Coordinates of C-alpha atoms in Angstrom, one line a residue:
X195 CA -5.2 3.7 7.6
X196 CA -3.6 0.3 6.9
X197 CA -5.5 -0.3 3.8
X198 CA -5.4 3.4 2.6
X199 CA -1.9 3.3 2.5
X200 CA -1.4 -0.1 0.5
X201 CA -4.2 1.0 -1.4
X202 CA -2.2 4.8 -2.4
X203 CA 1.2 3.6 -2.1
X204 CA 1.2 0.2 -3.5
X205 CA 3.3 -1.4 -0.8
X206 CA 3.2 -5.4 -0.5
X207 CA 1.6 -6.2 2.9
X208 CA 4.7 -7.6 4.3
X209 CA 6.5 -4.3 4.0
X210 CA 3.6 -2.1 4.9
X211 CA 3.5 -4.2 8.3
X212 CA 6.6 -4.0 9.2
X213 CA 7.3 -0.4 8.9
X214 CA 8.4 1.0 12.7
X215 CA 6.8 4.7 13.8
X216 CA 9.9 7.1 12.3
X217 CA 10.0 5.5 8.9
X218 CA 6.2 7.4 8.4
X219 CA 6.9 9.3 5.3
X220 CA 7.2 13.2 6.3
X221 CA 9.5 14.5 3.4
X222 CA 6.8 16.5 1.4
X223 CA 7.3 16.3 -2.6
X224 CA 7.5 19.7 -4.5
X225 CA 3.4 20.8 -4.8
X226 CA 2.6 19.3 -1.3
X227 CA 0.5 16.9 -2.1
X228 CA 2.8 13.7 -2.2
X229 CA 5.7 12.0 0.8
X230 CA 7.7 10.0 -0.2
X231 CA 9.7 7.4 2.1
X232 CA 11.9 4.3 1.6
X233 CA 11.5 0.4 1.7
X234 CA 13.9 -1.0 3.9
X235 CA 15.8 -3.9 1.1
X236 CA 15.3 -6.9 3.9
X237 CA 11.4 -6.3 3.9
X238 CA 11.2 -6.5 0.1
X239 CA 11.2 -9.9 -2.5
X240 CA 13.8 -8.2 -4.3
X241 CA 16.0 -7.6 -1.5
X242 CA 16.2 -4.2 -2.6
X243 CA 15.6 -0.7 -0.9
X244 CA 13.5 2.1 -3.3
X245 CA 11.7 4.9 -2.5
X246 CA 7.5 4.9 -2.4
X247 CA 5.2 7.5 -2.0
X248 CA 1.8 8.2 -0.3
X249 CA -0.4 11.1 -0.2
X250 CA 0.1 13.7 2.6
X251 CA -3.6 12.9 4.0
X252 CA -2.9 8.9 4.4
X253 CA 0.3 10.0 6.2
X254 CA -1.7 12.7 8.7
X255 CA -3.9 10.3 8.7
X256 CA -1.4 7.9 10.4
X257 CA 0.0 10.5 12.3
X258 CA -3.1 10.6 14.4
X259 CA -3.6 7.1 14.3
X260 CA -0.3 6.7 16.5
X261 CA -1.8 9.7 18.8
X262 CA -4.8 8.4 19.5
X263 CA -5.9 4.6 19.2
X264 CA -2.0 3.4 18.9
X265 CA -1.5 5.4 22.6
X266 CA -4.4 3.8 23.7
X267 CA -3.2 0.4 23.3
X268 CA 0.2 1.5 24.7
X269 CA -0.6 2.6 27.6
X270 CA -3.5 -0.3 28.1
X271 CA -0.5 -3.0 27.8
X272 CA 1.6 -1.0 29.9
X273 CA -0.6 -0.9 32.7
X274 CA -1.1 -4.8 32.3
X275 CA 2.7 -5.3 32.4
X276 CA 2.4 -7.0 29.3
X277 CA 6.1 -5.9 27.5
X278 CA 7.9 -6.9 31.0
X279 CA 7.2 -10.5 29.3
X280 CA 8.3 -9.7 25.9
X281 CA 12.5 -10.2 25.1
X282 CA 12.5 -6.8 23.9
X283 CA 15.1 -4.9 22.1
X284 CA 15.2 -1.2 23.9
X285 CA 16.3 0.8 20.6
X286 CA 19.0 3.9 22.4
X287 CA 19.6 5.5 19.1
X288 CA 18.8 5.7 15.4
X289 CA 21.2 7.6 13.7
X290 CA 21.0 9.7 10.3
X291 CA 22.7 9.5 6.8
X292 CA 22.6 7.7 3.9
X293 CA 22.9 4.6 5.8
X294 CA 20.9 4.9 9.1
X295 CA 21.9 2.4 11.6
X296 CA 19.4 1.0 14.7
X297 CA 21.1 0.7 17.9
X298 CA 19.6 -1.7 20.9
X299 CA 20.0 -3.4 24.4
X300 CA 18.5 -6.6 25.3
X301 CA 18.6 -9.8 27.0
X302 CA 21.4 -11.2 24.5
X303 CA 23.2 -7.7 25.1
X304 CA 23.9 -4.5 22.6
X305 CA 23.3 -4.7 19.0
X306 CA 23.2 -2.9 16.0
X307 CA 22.2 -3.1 12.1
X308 CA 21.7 -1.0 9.5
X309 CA 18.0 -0.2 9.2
X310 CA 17.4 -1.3 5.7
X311 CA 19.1 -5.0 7.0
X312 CA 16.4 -5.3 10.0
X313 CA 14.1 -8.0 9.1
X314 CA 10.4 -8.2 10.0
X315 CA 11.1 -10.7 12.6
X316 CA 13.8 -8.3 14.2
X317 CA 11.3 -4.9 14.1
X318 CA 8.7 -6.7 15.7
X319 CA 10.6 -7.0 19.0
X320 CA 12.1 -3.4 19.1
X321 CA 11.1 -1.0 21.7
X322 CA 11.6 2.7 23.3
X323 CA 10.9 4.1 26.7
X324 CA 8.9 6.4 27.0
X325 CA 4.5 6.7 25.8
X326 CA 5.1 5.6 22.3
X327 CA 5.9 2.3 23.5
X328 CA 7.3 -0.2 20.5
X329 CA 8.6 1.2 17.6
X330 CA 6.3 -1.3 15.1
X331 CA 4.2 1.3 13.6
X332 CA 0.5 -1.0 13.7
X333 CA -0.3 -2.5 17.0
X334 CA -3.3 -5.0 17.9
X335 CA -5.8 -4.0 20.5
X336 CA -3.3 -5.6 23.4
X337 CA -0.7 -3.2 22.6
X338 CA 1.6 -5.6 20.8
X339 CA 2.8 -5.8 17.5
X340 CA 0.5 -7.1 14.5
X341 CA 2.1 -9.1 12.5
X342 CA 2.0 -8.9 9.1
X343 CA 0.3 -12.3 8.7
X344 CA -2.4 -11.5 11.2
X345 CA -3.1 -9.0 8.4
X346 CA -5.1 -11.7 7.1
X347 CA -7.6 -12.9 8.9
X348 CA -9.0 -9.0 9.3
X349 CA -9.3 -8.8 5.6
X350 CA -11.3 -12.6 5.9
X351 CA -13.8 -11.4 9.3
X352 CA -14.2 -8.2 6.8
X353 CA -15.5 -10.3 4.0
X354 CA -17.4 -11.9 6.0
X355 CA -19.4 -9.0 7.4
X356 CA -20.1 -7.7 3.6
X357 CA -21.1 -11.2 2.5
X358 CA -23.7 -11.5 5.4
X359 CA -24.9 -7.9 5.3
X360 CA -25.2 -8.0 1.3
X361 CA -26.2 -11.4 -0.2
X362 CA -29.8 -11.8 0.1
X363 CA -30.6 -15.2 2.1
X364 CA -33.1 -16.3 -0.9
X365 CA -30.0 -15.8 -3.6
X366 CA -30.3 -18.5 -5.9
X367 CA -26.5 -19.7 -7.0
X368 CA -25.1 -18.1 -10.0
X369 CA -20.9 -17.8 -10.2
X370 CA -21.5 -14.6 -12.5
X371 CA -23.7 -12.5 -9.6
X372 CA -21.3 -11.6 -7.1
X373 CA -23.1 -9.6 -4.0
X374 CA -20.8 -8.0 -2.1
X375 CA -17.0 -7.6 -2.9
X376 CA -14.5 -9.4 -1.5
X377 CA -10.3 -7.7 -0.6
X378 CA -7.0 -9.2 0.4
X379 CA -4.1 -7.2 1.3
X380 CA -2.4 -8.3 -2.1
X381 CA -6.1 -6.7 -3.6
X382 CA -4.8 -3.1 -2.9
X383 CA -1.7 -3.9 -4.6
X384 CA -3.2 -4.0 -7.7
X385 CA -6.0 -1.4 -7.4
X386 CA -3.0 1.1 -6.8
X387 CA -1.2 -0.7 -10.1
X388 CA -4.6 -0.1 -12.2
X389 CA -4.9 3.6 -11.1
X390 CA -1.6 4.5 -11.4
X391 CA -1.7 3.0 -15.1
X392 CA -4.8 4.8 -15.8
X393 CA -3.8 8.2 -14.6
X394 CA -0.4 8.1 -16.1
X395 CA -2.2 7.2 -19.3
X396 CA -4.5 9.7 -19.2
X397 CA -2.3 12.2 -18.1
X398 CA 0.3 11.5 -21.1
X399 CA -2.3 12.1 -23.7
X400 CA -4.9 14.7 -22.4
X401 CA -2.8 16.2 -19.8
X402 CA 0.4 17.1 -22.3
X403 CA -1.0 15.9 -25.6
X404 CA 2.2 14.3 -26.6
X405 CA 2.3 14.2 -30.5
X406 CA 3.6 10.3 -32.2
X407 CA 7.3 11.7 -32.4
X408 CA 7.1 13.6 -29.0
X409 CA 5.4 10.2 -26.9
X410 CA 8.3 8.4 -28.6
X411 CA 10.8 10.8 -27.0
X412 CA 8.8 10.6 -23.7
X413 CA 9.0 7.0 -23.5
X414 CA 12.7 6.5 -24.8
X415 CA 13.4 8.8 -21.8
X416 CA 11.3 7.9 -18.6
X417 CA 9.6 4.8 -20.3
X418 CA 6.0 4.4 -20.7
X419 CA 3.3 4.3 -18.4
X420 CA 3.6 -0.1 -17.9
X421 CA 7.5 0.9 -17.0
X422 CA 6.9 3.8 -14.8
X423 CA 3.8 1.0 -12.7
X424 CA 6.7 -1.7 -13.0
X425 CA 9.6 1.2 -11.1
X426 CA 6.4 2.3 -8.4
X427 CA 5.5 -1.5 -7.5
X428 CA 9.5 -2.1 -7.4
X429 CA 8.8 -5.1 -10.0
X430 CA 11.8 -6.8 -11.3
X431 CA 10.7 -7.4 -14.8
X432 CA 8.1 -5.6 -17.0
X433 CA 6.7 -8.8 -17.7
X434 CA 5.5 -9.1 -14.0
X435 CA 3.6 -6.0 -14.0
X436 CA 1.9 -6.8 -17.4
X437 CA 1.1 -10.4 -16.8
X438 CA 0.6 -10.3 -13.2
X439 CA -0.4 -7.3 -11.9
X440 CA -2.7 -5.7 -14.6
X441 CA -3.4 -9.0 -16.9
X442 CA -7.1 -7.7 -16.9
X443 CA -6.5 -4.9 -18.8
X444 CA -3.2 -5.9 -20.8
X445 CA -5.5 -6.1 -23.7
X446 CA -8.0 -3.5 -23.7
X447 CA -7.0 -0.3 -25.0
X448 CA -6.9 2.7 -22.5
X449 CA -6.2 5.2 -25.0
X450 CA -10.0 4.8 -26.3
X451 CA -11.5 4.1 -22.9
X452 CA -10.0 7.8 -21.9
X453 CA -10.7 9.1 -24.9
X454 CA -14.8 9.4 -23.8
X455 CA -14.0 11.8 -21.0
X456 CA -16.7 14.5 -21.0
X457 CA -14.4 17.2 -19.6
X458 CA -10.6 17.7 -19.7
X459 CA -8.7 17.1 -16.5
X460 CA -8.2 19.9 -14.1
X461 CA -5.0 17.8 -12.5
X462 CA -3.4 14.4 -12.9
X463 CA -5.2 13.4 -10.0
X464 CA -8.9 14.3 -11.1
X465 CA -12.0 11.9 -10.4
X466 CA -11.7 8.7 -12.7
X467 CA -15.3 7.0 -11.4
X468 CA -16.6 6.9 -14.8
X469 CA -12.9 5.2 -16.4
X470 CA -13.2 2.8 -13.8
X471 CA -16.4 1.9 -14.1
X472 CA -15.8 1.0 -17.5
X473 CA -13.1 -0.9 -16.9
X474 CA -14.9 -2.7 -14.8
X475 CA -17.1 -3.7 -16.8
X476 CA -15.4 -4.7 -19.7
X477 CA -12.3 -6.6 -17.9
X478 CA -12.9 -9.5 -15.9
X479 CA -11.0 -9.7 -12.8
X480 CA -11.5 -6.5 -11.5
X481 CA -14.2 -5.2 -8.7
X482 CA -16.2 -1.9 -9.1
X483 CA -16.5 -1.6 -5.5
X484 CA -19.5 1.0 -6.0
X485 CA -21.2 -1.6 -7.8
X486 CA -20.7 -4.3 -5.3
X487 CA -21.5 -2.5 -2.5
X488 CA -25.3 -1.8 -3.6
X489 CA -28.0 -3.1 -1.8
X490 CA -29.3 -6.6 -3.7
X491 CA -32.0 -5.9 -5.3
X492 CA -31.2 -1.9 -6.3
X493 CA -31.1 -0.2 -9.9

């Protein structure tokens, strides 16, 4: 559930990690298939709060993450006395508003700071009574918080496992035959900057079939679709975006690689296998994960 949400929300690790159990995105979008939730400004480069959004199945999704394997681990380190060794912050209220604040006890006494201000440091050690245990929303198997670091090294045993499973032992080494894929965190970063550029692409000129004069108007407006990427990934400059973020395909034109769609879109959020695909094959620097993940050796 980690990975699906960096992957649909575009969230840097760091942030994603950090995020405490209430700040789960629950406010649906108009058409139900969207929440949208905020960055807290102290968790962010930019030291800037904005708004992000994640499909309503990646947020159930987490929702019974924290009912099921989360409460496991809760109660496991409960039992095992492990948070009676921890200098805890016991959170005793959260208020509401445009500027929610987090109030706490502790062993240095009562505190409080406006949510957005809590660093990842500072949410690490907060805590409630009660069976949802600490208020960091990803926990490791002992019940305490993961740390957005530890991040990591699950990415690295991962890559690991696919590299075993799917590179033959007799391979012969070739830098241009890569068997089996390989992901950061940062990875899913830009897989959600590539789709989001594709599908606003696509659904600019298929979906509304702007004329010249009438995409000129759309874009002096809301900006194009490499502006709208930059305000999702909360990117200070266009430049980053462009040159960092989506450098693979900063050359090719989408237009024409949309343009060989076999059958109009039904939504903006229709199957794009065959766009990526392409892509994938014509940019280097970018994974077809499909591809990769075929058995050495197959058609």
């Amino acid at each position: 559930m980690f990975v699906e949400l960096l992957t649909t929300s575009g969230l840097r690790r760091q942030v994603a990690a950090s995020l405490l159990t209430f700040e789960v995105p629950v406010q649906r979008l108009a058409g139900g298939r969207y929440c949208h939730g905020t960055v807290a400004s102290e968790s962010t480069r930019a030291k800037r709060s904005r708004t992000f959004y994640t499909p309503v199945r990646v947020a159930a999704g987490i929702g019974d993450y924290v009912d099921s394997s989360r409460a496991w681990a809760v109660r496991s380190a409960q039992r095992r006395g492990l948070y009676d060794r921890l200098p805890v912050r016991l959170v005793t209220a959260v208020t509401r508003g445009r500027s929610p604040k987090v109030r706490w006890s502790g062993p240095d006494g009562c505190g409080e700071r406006a949510l957005e201000l809590l660093t990842w440091q500072e949410r690490m050690l907060l805590f409630t009574e009660g069976p949802q245990g600490p208020e960091p929303l990803w926990l490791n198997e002992q019940g305490l918080p993961l740390k957005p670091h530890s991040r990591n090294g699950v990415f690295a045993t991962a890559n690991r496992r696919c590299r075993a499973e799917l590179t033959p032992s007799e391979s012969v080494a070739d830098p241009h035959r890569v068997y089996a894929p390989y992901a950061t965190p940062h990875s899913a970063r830009h897989s959600f900057a590539l789709f989001m550029l594709v599908v606003l692409n696509h659904v600019m000129d298929h979906r509304y079939g702007p004329t010249p004069a009438e995409r000129q108007d759309f874009r002096l407006l809301y900006g194009d679709p490499w502006f709208l990427v930059q305000g999702l990934l909360g990117h200070a400059t266009r430049e980053v975006t462009v040159d960092r973020y989506l450098a693979p395909v900063r050359h090719l034109q989408l237009e024409s690689l949309l343009s060989s769609a076999s059958a109009p879109l039904e939504g903006p959020m229709a199957d794009m296998d065959v766009v990526f695909a392409r892509l994938a094959h014509e940019a280097s620097g970018i994974q077809d994960i499909d591809v990769a993940m075929a058995p050495a050796g197959a058609a």
